[in-house]
Tab-separated table of C-alpha atoms and ligand atoms in Angstrom:
chain	number	residue	atom	x	y	z
A	1	MET	CA	87.727	113.553	109.015
A	2	ASP	CA	85.699	113.221	112.198
A	3	ARG	CA	87.359	113.714	115.577
A	4	ILE	CA	86.287	112.791	119.104
A	5	ARG	CA	86.417	115.276	121.967
A	6	ILE	CA	86.532	113.983	125.525
A	7	VAL	CA	86.653	115.912	128.779
A	8	GLY	CA	87.969	113.359	131.242
A	9	GLY	CA	88.081	112.878	134.959
A	10	ALA	CA	84.583	111.569	135.748
A	11	PRO	CA	84.080	107.937	136.852
A	12	LEU	CA	81.858	105.950	134.450
A	13	GLU	CA	78.649	104.757	136.072
A	14	GLY	CA	75.811	102.819	134.424
A	15	THR	CA	74.960	99.984	132.060
A	16	ILE	CA	76.299	99.245	128.571
A	17	ARG	CA	74.936	96.635	126.176
A	18	ILE	CA	77.631	94.626	124.421
A	19	GLY	CA	77.009	93.733	120.773
A	20	GLY	CA	77.836	90.699	118.661
A	21	ALA	CA	81.535	90.068	118.003
A	22	LYS	CA	82.943	91.854	114.971
A	23	ASN	CA	85.570	89.167	114.407
A	24	ALA	CA	83.003	86.355	114.674
A	25	ALA	CA	80.625	88.088	112.252
A	26	LEU	CA	83.468	88.600	109.760
A	27	THR	CA	84.067	84.843	109.543
A	28	LEU	CA	80.368	83.863	109.772
A	29	MET	CA	79.413	86.062	106.806
A	30	PRO	CA	81.580	84.208	104.215
A	31	VAL	CA	79.988	80.928	105.419
A	32	CYS	CA	77.085	81.796	103.090
A	33	LEU	CA	79.401	81.027	100.141
A	34	LEU	CA	79.363	77.344	101.199
A	35	THR	CA	75.631	76.857	100.530
A	36	ASP	CA	72.828	77.883	98.151
A	37	ARG	CA	70.457	78.205	101.118
A	38	VAL	CA	69.869	81.345	103.169
A	39	VAL	CA	72.236	82.036	106.077
A	40	THR	CA	70.629	84.306	108.687
A	41	LEU	CA	72.856	85.893	111.320
A	42	THR	CA	71.387	87.683	114.334
A	43	ASN	CA	73.132	89.925	116.902
A	44	ILE	CA	75.092	91.556	114.059
A	45	PRO	CA	76.938	94.715	115.153
A	46	ASP	CA	76.545	97.877	113.066
A	47	LEU	CA	80.172	98.531	112.115
A	48	ALA	CA	82.172	99.734	109.130
A	49	ASP	CA	83.996	96.374	108.826
A	50	ILE	CA	80.664	94.517	108.608
A	51	ARG	CA	79.545	96.856	105.817
A	52	THR	CA	82.866	96.266	104.020
A	53	MET	CA	82.396	92.476	104.163
A	54	GLY	CA	78.750	92.935	103.035
A	55	GLY	CA	79.988	94.997	100.077
A	56	LEU	CA	82.492	92.311	99.104
A	57	LEU	CA	79.846	89.559	99.281
A	58	GLU	CA	77.466	91.704	97.192
A	59	HIS	CA	80.218	92.144	94.616
A	60	LEU	CA	80.451	88.334	94.406
A	61	GLY	CA	76.705	88.159	93.726
A	62	VAL	CA	75.414	87.371	97.218
A	63	HIS	CA	72.037	88.862	98.035
A	64	VAL	CA	72.688	90.778	101.288
A	65	HIS	CA	69.768	92.019	103.339
A	66	LEU	CA	70.369	93.825	106.627
A	67	ASN	CA	67.419	94.453	108.900
A	68	GLY	CA	68.318	97.830	110.380
A	69	ALA	CA	66.109	97.597	113.476
A	70	ASP	CA	68.143	97.997	116.635
A	71	SER	CA	66.268	95.348	118.581
A	72	ALA	CA	67.474	93.660	121.765
A	73	GLU	CA	68.710	90.859	119.484
A	74	GLY	CA	70.919	93.222	117.445
A	75	ARG	CA	70.630	93.502	113.667
A	76	ILE	CA	69.627	90.600	111.471
A	77	LEU	CA	71.602	89.840	108.332
A	78	GLU	CA	70.290	87.546	105.615
A	79	LEU	CA	72.771	86.218	103.083
A	80	ASP	CA	71.794	84.269	99.982
A	81	ALA	CA	74.628	83.097	97.721
A	82	SER	CA	72.457	81.002	95.376
A	83	GLY	CA	73.012	83.518	92.567
A	84	LEU	CA	76.812	83.778	92.899
A	85	LYS	CA	78.312	85.283	89.722
A	86	GLU	CA	81.878	86.180	90.584
A	87	THR	CA	84.839	84.515	92.346
A	88	THR	CA	87.245	87.476	92.361
A	89	ALA	CA	87.735	89.665	95.428
A	90	PRO	CA	89.350	92.801	93.955
A	91	TYR	CA	92.104	94.930	95.493
A	92	ASP	CA	89.858	97.933	96.180
A	93	LEU	CA	87.633	95.874	98.490
A	94	VAL	CA	90.338	93.705	100.107
A	95	ARG	CA	92.740	96.551	100.929
A	96	LYS	CA	90.113	98.114	103.222
A	97	MET	CA	90.066	95.074	105.474
A	98	ARG	CA	92.328	92.039	105.860
A	99	ALA	CA	89.468	89.757	106.904
A	100	SER	CA	88.342	89.826	103.234
A	101	VAL	CA	90.761	86.928	102.729
A	102	LEU	CA	88.202	84.752	104.573
A	103	VAL	CA	86.211	84.383	101.326
A	104	LEU	CA	89.090	82.330	99.885
A	105	GLY	CA	88.431	78.957	101.578
A	106	PRO	CA	84.635	78.920	101.040
A	107	LEU	CA	84.862	80.057	97.377
A	108	LEU	CA	87.424	77.383	96.627
A	109	ALA	CA	85.522	74.636	98.448
A	110	ARG	CA	82.184	75.237	96.750
A	111	HIS	CA	83.071	76.889	93.456
A	112	GLY	CA	86.448	75.297	92.738
A	113	GLN	CA	88.182	78.621	92.193
A	114	ALA	CA	88.919	81.946	93.820
A	115	ARG	CA	90.941	85.013	92.980
A	116	VAL	CA	91.581	87.170	96.024
A	117	SER	CA	93.799	90.228	96.184
A	118	LEU	CA	96.700	89.809	98.636
A	119	PRO	CA	95.823	91.828	101.746
A	120	GLY	CA	99.244	93.508	101.862
A	121	GLY	CA	100.823	95.328	104.798
A	122	CYS	CA	99.020	96.733	107.754
A	123	ALA	CA	99.750	99.204	110.509
A	124	ILE	CA	100.414	96.541	113.149
A	125	GLY	CA	103.144	94.760	111.227
A	126	THR	CA	103.477	92.511	108.217
A	127	ARG	CA	100.606	90.056	108.390
A	128	PRO	CA	101.217	87.336	105.834
A	129	VAL	CA	98.646	84.757	104.699
A	130	ASP	CA	101.212	82.048	103.891
A	131	LEU	CA	99.734	79.647	106.474
A	132	HIS	CA	96.226	80.000	104.956
A	133	LEU	CA	97.668	79.145	101.539
A	134	LYS	CA	99.778	76.177	102.731
A	135	ALA	CA	96.753	74.656	104.455
A	136	LEU	CA	94.550	75.043	101.368
A	137	GLU	CA	97.338	73.533	99.213
A	138	ALA	CA	97.407	70.549	101.594
A	139	LEU	CA	93.698	70.152	100.799
A	140	GLY	CA	94.558	69.918	97.103
A	141	ALA	CA	94.280	73.529	95.913
A	142	VAL	CA	96.681	74.770	93.261
A	143	ILE	CA	97.714	78.275	94.256
A	144	GLU	CA	99.712	80.869	92.337
A	145	LEU	CA	100.525	84.428	93.298
A	146	GLN	CA	100.239	86.711	90.291
A	147	GLU	CA	100.047	90.486	89.988
A	148	GLY	CA	99.169	90.920	93.656
A	149	TYR	CA	96.445	88.279	93.557
A	150	ILE	CA	96.065	84.808	95.075
A	151	ASN	CA	94.835	82.598	92.219
A	152	ALA	CA	93.477	79.362	93.667
A	153	ARG	CA	91.712	76.490	91.943
A	154	VAL	CA	90.957	72.823	92.403
A	155	ASP	CA	89.844	70.198	89.911
A	156	GLY	CA	86.777	68.564	91.420
A	157	ARG	CA	86.535	68.676	95.217
A	158	LEU	CA	89.118	69.548	97.834
A	159	LYS	CA	90.510	66.437	99.565
A	160	GLY	CA	90.731	65.931	103.323
A	161	ALA	CA	94.279	66.237	104.694
A	162	HIS	CA	96.382	66.605	107.822
A	163	VAL	CA	97.148	70.262	108.546
A	164	ASN	CA	99.502	71.126	111.405
A	165	PHE	CA	99.876	74.877	111.827
A	166	PRO	CA	103.429	75.820	112.914
A	167	LYS	CA	101.945	78.945	114.542
A	168	VAL	CA	98.454	79.559	115.892
A	169	THR	CA	96.503	81.574	113.325
A	170	VAL	CA	92.892	82.638	113.791
A	171	GLY	CA	92.193	83.484	110.145
A	172	GLY	CA	94.166	80.486	108.873
A	173	THR	CA	92.146	78.133	111.082
A	174	GLU	CA	88.880	79.757	109.910
A	175	ASN	CA	89.707	79.495	106.193
A	176	THR	CA	90.821	75.872	106.549
A	177	LEU	CA	87.833	74.856	108.677
A	178	MET	CA	85.332	76.363	106.228
A	179	ALA	CA	87.069	74.727	103.255
A	180	ALA	CA	87.302	71.314	104.974
A	181	THR	CA	83.548	71.090	105.580
A	182	LEU	CA	82.959	70.399	101.852
A	183	ALA	CA	86.187	68.460	101.181
A	184	GLU	CA	86.146	64.779	100.343
A	185	GLY	CA	87.133	62.715	103.398
A	186	ARG	CA	88.642	63.671	106.745
A	187	THR	CA	90.680	66.767	107.584
A	188	VAL	CA	92.547	67.065	110.865
A	189	ILE	CA	93.624	70.602	111.831
A	190	GLU	CA	96.286	70.569	114.542
A	191	ASN	CA	97.457	73.552	116.570
A	192	ALA	CA	94.133	75.154	115.582
A	193	ALA	CA	93.232	78.514	117.137
A	194	ARG	CA	90.768	78.131	120.040
A	195	GLU	CA	89.326	81.661	120.122
A	196	PRO	CA	85.576	81.874	120.930
A	197	GLU	CA	85.061	83.196	117.386
A	198	ILE	CA	86.336	79.836	116.013
A	199	THR	CA	83.984	77.951	118.327
A	200	ASP	CA	81.140	80.166	117.094
A	201	LEU	CA	82.060	79.432	113.470
A	202	ALA	CA	82.264	75.673	114.113
A	203	THR	CA	78.897	75.737	115.926
A	204	CYS	CA	77.258	77.548	112.993
A	205	LEU	CA	78.796	75.162	110.432
A	206	THR	CA	77.612	72.174	112.486
A	207	ALA	CA	74.057	73.558	112.474
A	208	MET	CA	74.325	73.696	108.661
A	209	GLY	CA	75.200	69.990	108.547
A	210	ALA	CA	79.004	70.034	108.819
A	211	ARG	CA	80.644	67.227	110.797
A	212	ILE	CA	83.236	68.719	113.151
A	213	LYS	CA	84.761	67.179	116.281
A	214	GLY	CA	87.024	68.779	118.878
A	215	ILE	CA	85.258	72.165	118.856
A	216	GLY	CA	86.957	74.473	121.381
A	217	THR	CA	90.175	72.402	121.395
A	218	GLY	CA	93.452	72.707	119.490
A	219	THR	CA	92.621	69.726	117.242
A	220	LEU	CA	89.644	69.986	114.902
A	221	THR	CA	88.563	66.895	112.972
A	222	VAL	CA	86.281	67.545	110.016
A	223	ASP	CA	84.539	64.855	107.983
A	224	GLY	CA	83.578	66.498	104.702
A	225	VAL	CA	79.957	66.434	103.498
A	226	ASP	CA	78.486	66.870	99.990
A	227	SER	CA	76.495	69.990	100.778
A	228	LEU	CA	75.509	72.313	103.614
A	229	GLY	CA	72.044	73.703	104.410
A	230	GLY	CA	70.785	77.066	105.606
A	231	VAL	CA	70.961	78.278	109.214
A	232	THR	CA	69.865	80.950	111.664
A	233	HIS	CA	72.697	81.709	114.048
A	234	SER	CA	73.214	84.322	116.766
A	235	VAL	CA	76.709	85.880	116.777
A	236	VAL	CA	78.679	85.339	120.018
A	237	PRO	CA	79.048	88.474	122.225
A	238	ASP	CA	82.091	90.627	121.513
A	239	ARG	CA	84.703	89.778	124.158
A	240	ILE	CA	86.958	92.631	123.012
A	241	GLU	CA	84.166	95.214	123.302
A	242	THR	CA	83.365	93.690	126.718
A	243	GLY	CA	86.981	93.990	127.853
A	244	THR	CA	87.327	97.504	126.460
A	245	TYR	CA	84.392	98.877	128.490
A	246	ALA	CA	85.536	96.892	131.538
A	247	LEU	CA	88.907	98.645	131.311
A	248	ALA	CA	87.247	102.032	130.728
A	249	ALA	CA	85.324	101.503	133.991
A	250	ALA	CA	88.559	100.569	135.772
A	251	ALA	CA	90.617	103.454	134.342
A	252	THR	CA	88.028	106.019	135.467
A	253	ARG	CA	87.654	104.228	138.857
A	254	GLY	CA	83.988	103.828	137.986
A	255	ARG	CA	81.407	101.072	137.989
A	256	LEU	CA	79.686	99.555	134.955
A	257	THR	CA	77.302	96.688	134.322
A	258	LEU	CA	77.899	95.078	130.914
A	259	THR	CA	74.872	93.238	129.529
A	260	GLY	CA	74.608	90.786	126.614
A	261	THR	CA	78.015	89.266	127.388
A	262	ARG	CA	79.625	86.527	129.504
A	263	LEU	CA	82.626	86.336	131.799
A	264	ASN	CA	83.843	83.007	130.364
A	265	LEU	CA	84.656	84.733	127.049
A	266	THR	CA	87.223	86.937	128.707
A	267	GLU	CA	88.694	85.048	131.663
A	268	ALA	CA	92.364	85.942	131.086
A	269	LEU	CA	91.543	89.650	131.172
A	270	VAL	CA	89.279	89.267	134.216
A	271	ASP	CA	92.052	87.395	136.101
A	272	HIS	CA	94.465	90.246	135.432
A	273	MET	CA	91.878	92.880	136.385
A	274	ARG	CA	91.245	91.112	139.685
A	275	GLN	CA	94.991	90.945	140.375
A	276	ALA	CA	95.059	94.701	139.778
A	277	GLY	CA	92.396	95.133	142.482
A	278	VAL	CA	89.299	95.655	140.293
A	279	VAL	CA	86.110	93.808	141.290
A	280	VAL	CA	84.641	91.815	138.382
A	281	GLU	CA	81.582	89.646	139.038
A	282	ASP	CA	79.147	87.701	136.898
A	283	GLY	CA	75.876	89.203	138.154
A	284	THR	CA	72.272	88.436	137.261
A	285	ASP	CA	72.052	91.578	135.078
A	286	GLY	CA	75.416	90.995	133.369
A	287	LEU	CA	79.053	91.521	134.141
A	288	LEU	CA	79.679	93.966	136.989
A	289	VAL	CA	82.979	95.863	136.953
A	290	ASP	CA	83.683	97.982	140.007
A	291	ALA	CA	86.840	100.014	140.580
A	292	THR	CA	85.303	102.507	143.003
A	293	ARG	CA	86.516	100.723	146.138
A	294	GLY	CA	90.242	101.039	145.879
A	295	ASP	CA	93.495	101.535	144.169
A	296	VAL	CA	94.450	99.894	140.854
A	297	ARG	CA	97.858	98.154	140.993
A	298	GLY	CA	100.342	97.512	138.188
A	299	VAL	CA	100.167	93.938	136.822
A	300	ASP	CA	102.346	92.404	134.081
A	301	VAL	CA	100.760	90.844	131.016
A	302	MET	CA	101.945	88.946	127.963
A	303	THR	CA	99.685	88.546	124.947
A	304	GLU	CA	99.070	84.971	123.799
A	305	PRO	CA	96.601	83.021	121.663
A	306	PHE	CA	93.298	82.189	123.420
A	307	PRO	CA	92.854	81.303	126.280
A	308	GLY	CA	95.786	83.656	127.004
A	309	PHE	CA	95.594	87.445	127.262
A	310	PRO	CA	94.326	88.785	123.880
A	311	THR	CA	96.566	90.994	121.748
A	312	ASP	CA	93.398	92.974	120.924
A	313	MET	CA	93.255	94.085	124.603
A	314	GLN	CA	96.924	95.037	124.942
A	315	ALA	CA	96.572	98.748	124.097
A	316	GLN	CA	93.551	99.200	126.383
A	317	TRP	CA	95.398	97.409	129.221
A	318	MET	CA	98.280	99.833	128.744
A	319	ALA	CA	95.886	102.774	129.152
A	320	LEU	CA	94.740	101.334	132.509
A	321	MET	CA	98.297	100.560	133.618
A	322	SER	CA	99.294	104.172	132.842
A	323	THR	CA	96.948	105.170	135.686
A	324	ALA	CA	97.902	102.331	138.110
A	325	SER	CA	100.088	102.525	141.193
A	326	GLY	CA	103.403	100.800	140.555
A	327	ALA	CA	104.969	99.510	137.365
A	328	SER	CA	103.906	96.836	134.909
A	329	MET	CA	105.563	95.081	131.999
A	330	ILE	CA	103.438	94.519	128.896
A	331	THR	CA	104.830	92.020	126.390
A	332	GLU	CA	103.369	91.702	122.884
A	333	SER	CA	104.061	88.253	121.459
A	334	ILE	CA	101.551	88.022	118.581
A	335	PHE	CA	102.263	91.056	116.402
A	336	GLU	CA	105.431	93.055	115.851
A	337	ASN	CA	105.009	96.816	115.881
A	338	ARG	CA	101.851	96.877	117.977
A	339	PHE	CA	102.973	99.704	120.251
A	340	MET	CA	101.972	102.658	118.047
A	341	HIS	CA	99.754	103.938	120.837
A	342	VAL	CA	102.799	104.453	123.108
A	343	PRO	CA	103.946	107.847	121.735
A	344	GLU	CA	100.323	109.048	121.844
A	345	LEU	CA	99.845	107.903	125.467
A	346	SER	CA	103.157	109.635	126.272
A	347	ARG	CA	101.689	112.878	124.925
A	348	MET	CA	99.062	112.482	127.644
A	349	GLY	CA	101.740	112.217	130.328
A	350	ALA	CA	102.072	108.417	130.511
A	351	ASP	CA	105.515	107.098	131.518
A	352	ILE	CA	106.281	104.210	129.129
A	353	ASN	CA	109.563	102.775	127.846
A	354	ILE	CA	109.740	100.176	125.091
A	355	HIS	CA	112.404	97.439	125.137
A	356	GLY	CA	111.966	95.211	122.076
A	357	GLY	CA	108.603	93.472	122.346
A	358	SER	CA	107.965	94.721	125.883
A	359	ALA	CA	106.850	98.016	127.346
A	360	ILE	CA	107.512	99.102	130.914
A	361	VAL	CA	104.701	101.300	132.181
A	362	ARG	CA	105.145	103.342	135.344
A	363	GLY	CA	101.704	104.411	136.502
A	364	LYS	CA	100.793	108.031	137.236
A	365	ALA	CA	98.123	109.415	139.533
A	366	ARG	CA	96.680	111.484	136.659
A	367	LEU	CA	97.118	111.641	132.898
A	368	SER	CA	96.466	114.953	131.160
A	369	GLY	CA	94.301	115.539	128.092
A	370	ALA	CA	96.019	116.219	124.748
A	371	GLN	CA	95.571	116.153	120.973
A	372	VAL	CA	96.324	112.603	119.843
A	373	MET	CA	96.207	110.525	116.666
A	374	ALA	CA	94.508	107.143	116.338
A	375	THR	CA	96.674	104.714	114.377
A	376	ASP	CA	94.614	101.524	114.417
A	377	LEU	CA	91.401	100.160	115.864
A	378	ARG	CA	92.505	99.055	119.334
A	379	ALA	CA	95.056	101.873	119.661
A	380	SER	CA	92.295	104.418	119.086
A	381	VAL	CA	90.043	103.031	121.795
A	382	CYS	CA	93.024	102.922	124.180
A	383	LEU	CA	93.351	106.689	123.649
A	384	ALA	CA	89.632	107.110	124.393
A	385	ILE	CA	90.095	105.207	127.690
A	386	ALA	CA	93.120	107.362	128.548
A	387	GLY	CA	91.115	110.489	127.653
A	388	LEU	CA	88.238	109.464	129.931
A	389	ALA	CA	90.695	108.972	132.811
A	390	ALA	CA	92.715	112.132	132.120
A	391	GLU	CA	92.352	115.630	133.506
A	392	GLY	CA	91.091	118.084	130.868
A	393	GLU	CA	90.342	117.874	127.156
A	394	THR	CA	91.486	115.170	124.738
A	395	ILE	CA	90.898	115.354	120.989
A	396	ILE	CA	91.335	112.094	119.083
A	397	ASN	CA	92.032	112.491	115.380
A	398	ARG	CA	91.387	109.846	112.695
A	399	VAL	CA	88.489	108.195	114.510
A	400	TYR	CA	87.466	106.206	111.437
A	401	HIS	CA	89.597	103.442	112.950
A	402	LEU	CA	87.278	103.439	115.966
A	403	ASP	CA	84.184	103.128	113.765
A	404	ARG	CA	85.572	99.901	112.273
A	405	GLY	CA	85.101	98.057	115.558
A	406	TYR	CA	83.004	99.987	118.096
A	407	GLU	CA	79.320	100.688	117.609
A	408	ARG	CA	78.043	104.080	118.833
A	409	VAL	CA	80.986	104.349	121.215
A	410	GLU	CA	80.314	107.971	122.142
A	411	ASP	CA	76.591	107.320	122.827
A	412	LYS	CA	77.361	104.309	125.005
A	413	LEU	CA	79.948	106.221	127.057
A	414	ALA	CA	77.919	109.452	127.272
A	415	ALA	CA	74.987	107.470	128.724
A	416	CYS	CA	77.328	106.466	131.575
A	417	GLY	CA	78.339	110.010	132.487
A	418	ALA	CA	81.256	110.625	130.124
A	419	THR	CA	81.684	114.004	128.471
A	420	ILE	CA	82.351	112.835	124.925
A	421	GLU	CA	81.220	114.103	121.541
A	422	ARG	CA	81.971	113.571	117.881
A	423	LEU	CA	83.239	116.631	116.039
A	424	ARG	CA	82.064	116.144	112.456
A	425	ALA	CA	84.515	117.139	109.737
B	1	UD1	C1	92.652	87.818	114.040
B	1	UD1	C2	91.760	88.951	114.483
B	1	UD1	C3	92.608	90.074	115.085
B	1	UD1	C4	93.484	89.525	116.202
B	1	UD1	C5	94.288	88.325	115.720
B	1	UD1	C6	95.068	87.635	116.841
B	1	UD1	C7	89.899	88.853	112.920
B	1	UD1	C8	89.194	89.486	111.785
B	1	UD1	N1	91.032	89.459	113.321
B	1	UD1	O1	93.508	88.320	113.021
B	1	UD1	O2	91.710	91.069	115.595
B	1	UD1	O3	94.387	90.540	116.623
B	1	UD1	O4	93.401	87.338	115.155
B	1	UD1	O5	94.233	87.283	117.880
B	1	UD1	O6	89.456	87.865	113.480
B	1	UD1	N2	100.515	84.721	110.576
B	1	UD1	C9	101.446	84.256	109.677
B	1	UD1	N3	100.990	83.666	108.525
B	1	UD1	C10	99.663	83.510	108.257
B	1	UD1	C11	98.715	83.985	109.198
B	1	UD1	C12	99.178	84.596	110.343
B	1	UD1	O7	102.658	84.376	109.883
B	1	UD1	O8	99.327	82.968	107.198
B	1	UD1	C13	100.981	85.382	111.834
B	1	UD1	C14	100.528	86.844	111.934
B	1	UD1	O9	101.411	87.698	111.264
B	1	UD1	C15	100.533	87.039	113.431
B	1	UD1	C16	100.085	85.679	113.972
B	1	UD1	O10	100.336	84.751	112.922
B	1	UD1	O11	101.838	87.309	113.901
B	1	UD1	C17	98.627	85.581	114.369
B	1	UD1	O12	97.826	86.060	113.315
B	1	UD1	P1	96.320	85.551	113.078
B	1	UD1	O13	95.883	84.776	114.284
B	1	UD1	O14	96.242	84.877	111.766
B	1	UD1	O15	95.528	86.907	113.028
B	1	UD1	P2	94.310	87.315	112.084
B	1	UD1	O16	93.472	86.125	111.784
B	1	UD1	O17	94.828	88.128	110.944
């Protein structure tokens, strides 16, 4: 297994291009199952999770063509589901990535049936799909759980319905929205997730001919249509990659310009960074993050659905707070058990105590490099940030987690003055 070696202590300085959002691409790719026309996605990031979703779509009979050129527009992915031959997403493909469950709604809406392996447990807590299933049942699907599979079918078309999510769910909103576009009549989705990835999905579906109102709000109204056409759509910039490099700049007291991204995708994080004393400005060249002028102060955060502070930035924020002056309280309200990075940060000298769903972080002037273990995607990049800020050598084991969500992370950081290399197994 590959490892990453970092020698920390140097401020990051330079420019990093931000790619298309992994989580947006993972819901835009199954959109192709809703049409027999070609869906072309640009600004596709080159990531393991994208390849996993591509593999699953290929298994279903989708013709998947990825243009490998690393142009300024990112990669281009063409998806053609006109020759679909299969409606089962098997365990071996689904277990690699939870987002595989996003094929369920589109398969059901257009092909009247779907058999998708239950995603099962995951390192950051039990992540059920009960809300996805309840919403699809409200639209008329008959769903049974058998032998670890979700068996879903509908006679004729799905029917528009009123869906009120008791809890905000990103994936549940995506599955329901995709399914509702081809349902008969009107669907109203209340307490819908408002993440930029949902807005991107709704924008793409609209360009294909879907009729959706309330995009960007907590109530989505969908008037079903008989069929959807093809589309060329550019994937929204990755706000989590943006925030991750912004925090790496801050933790090393450096200065980075982030291109290909926008401040309005990540306002909650930027507000907190400014409170901590970091300069963040929307410049002509991109987002400027500057922590060279002063001290970074401890600031409390609580994770919340968008537009609140993202759970996917919690671990990286903790890495910064470990180097801040003063204490901060970090409360995780979306996922249970999302503090696996804490013992690893502690190995690097961080002073963190967990009390239930909150962690108290007492900042230190300097962390020290250590051997650490990546446990999930965001936890692993938090350790990279800590390693860049720390004195001495850090070795991160199990970096395959990092490759699921960050494209060429070591190249991007090395170009900005970091001493970082991949140690191949
Ligand atoms: C998505 C993101 C993930 C992010 C998360 C929250 C993708 C591919 N992944 O995950 O990076 O951390 O949003 O912003 O976009 N829940 C239920 N029942 C359900 C569905 C969810 O109880 O049927 C719970 C979950 O356990 C969790 C909460 O709802 O506690 C939010 O989960 P959800 O928004 O659905 O996350 P994902 O879509 O899986």
